[in-house]
Amino acid sequence: MARLAQNNYYLTLDGVDVSPYTGEISLDAKSEEIDITSGAGTTHMARSAGLRDTSMKATLAYEDTLLAAYVAKINPGSLYAVVYGPEGAISGKPRHAQSMLLTATSGPKTDVKKGFTVFELQFSGAAAPTMDFYTGGVFP
Amino acid sequence: MEAALAGLYRALALYLPGDVLIADRVYPDEVPAGVVRPYWVFFFVSGGESNDVHRQDAEFVLTVKCVAETLAQSLDGAGRISNKLNDAGRQDGAAAPIPGTSEWDILTVTQERTVHIVEKFEKAQPIYHDGNQYRFVMERK
């Protein structure tokens, strides 16, 4: 048992492995809440779970000699088959697989001070996950 | 496997000599006794692995300066170093970028702080040091 503190994560977009270029990845899930409070004299809210939703943010380095390998997979408005493994793509390790809509790509942003140039990607779930990290999905 | 700093030192030792002012008198860290001035010397200031990408990468700041017996010559040398090194990385668009090594790619070279020292030598004779600190961004090939 140990806290996770490594960078051997795995991310593919339509089967293109972008892990070597990836800086940060954040997979986020939420559930809508439904107010089901009822009855007279009720003193507390009652809620139930509504639809679930998943989103993801990732940063990718701008690799000058390798950009052609993945630039077609960071095109906003496209649906991509996303596979994410926070501990790598090792059998038995957590896996999230889902069709996601790339809603925004920020970058390349360049500056005269020669800062590190990255792309910031924002994805929203486009369908139910075929393998859900939050329900215990793992690599086969 | 070559360390990043070793690669940078090796690249500079090959890239810097040849200027008409100093010929091959370019030295890393320490200058042998009795060397004729002017000469250029470069040495480590700060830096190391930057961990910006998964590959091994590095960012170093080195001082590169000209040491001469007159202020005019020292400042001339600093200008020549600047002309040769500033924006001389592979991604900087230089006409003759600094070649890396077989293991290290030197992406950018950026001129930063100015170095100016007046050293009193034998019989209070002034020796002038002029140059700059340079930032080197590198990645393992």
Short mmCIF file of C-alpha atoms in Angstrom, two decimals, chain A residues 7 9 19-22 61 63-65 114 116, chain B residues 52-55 87 90-92 108-110 139:
data_model
loop_
_atom_site.label_atom_id
_atom_site.label_comp_id
_atom_site.label_asym_id
_atom_site.label_seq_id
_atom_site.Cartn_x
_atom_site.Cartn_y
_atom_site.Cartn_z
CA ASN A 7 4.32 9.53 -13.99
CA TYR A 9 0.45 7.03 -16.90
CA SER A 19 1.57 9.40 -23.13
CA PRO A 20 5.15 10.46 -23.93
CA TYR A 21 4.00 14.03 -24.61
CA THR A 22 1.51 14.34 -21.77
CA ALA A 61 3.88 19.17 -24.95
CA GLU A 63 7.04 18.37 -29.77
CA ASP A 64 8.63 20.06 -32.77
CA THR A 65 9.76 16.91 -34.59
CA LYS A 114 10.84 31.03 -24.71
CA PHE A 116 7.54 25.73 -22.51
CA ASP B 52 9.09 19.24 -18.10
CA VAL B 53 8.76 16.14 -20.29
CA HIS B 54 9.04 12.39 -19.82
CA ARG B 55 12.40 12.21 -21.59
CA ASP B 87 19.62 32.56 -29.63
CA ARG B 90 18.41 24.47 -32.65
CA GLN B 91 14.95 26.00 -32.20
CA ASP B 92 16.20 29.59 -32.14
CA THR B 108 17.49 27.14 -27.00
CA VAL B 109 20.23 29.45 -25.78
CA THR B 110 19.14 32.67 -24.14
CA GLU B 139 16.68 17.36 -24.13
#
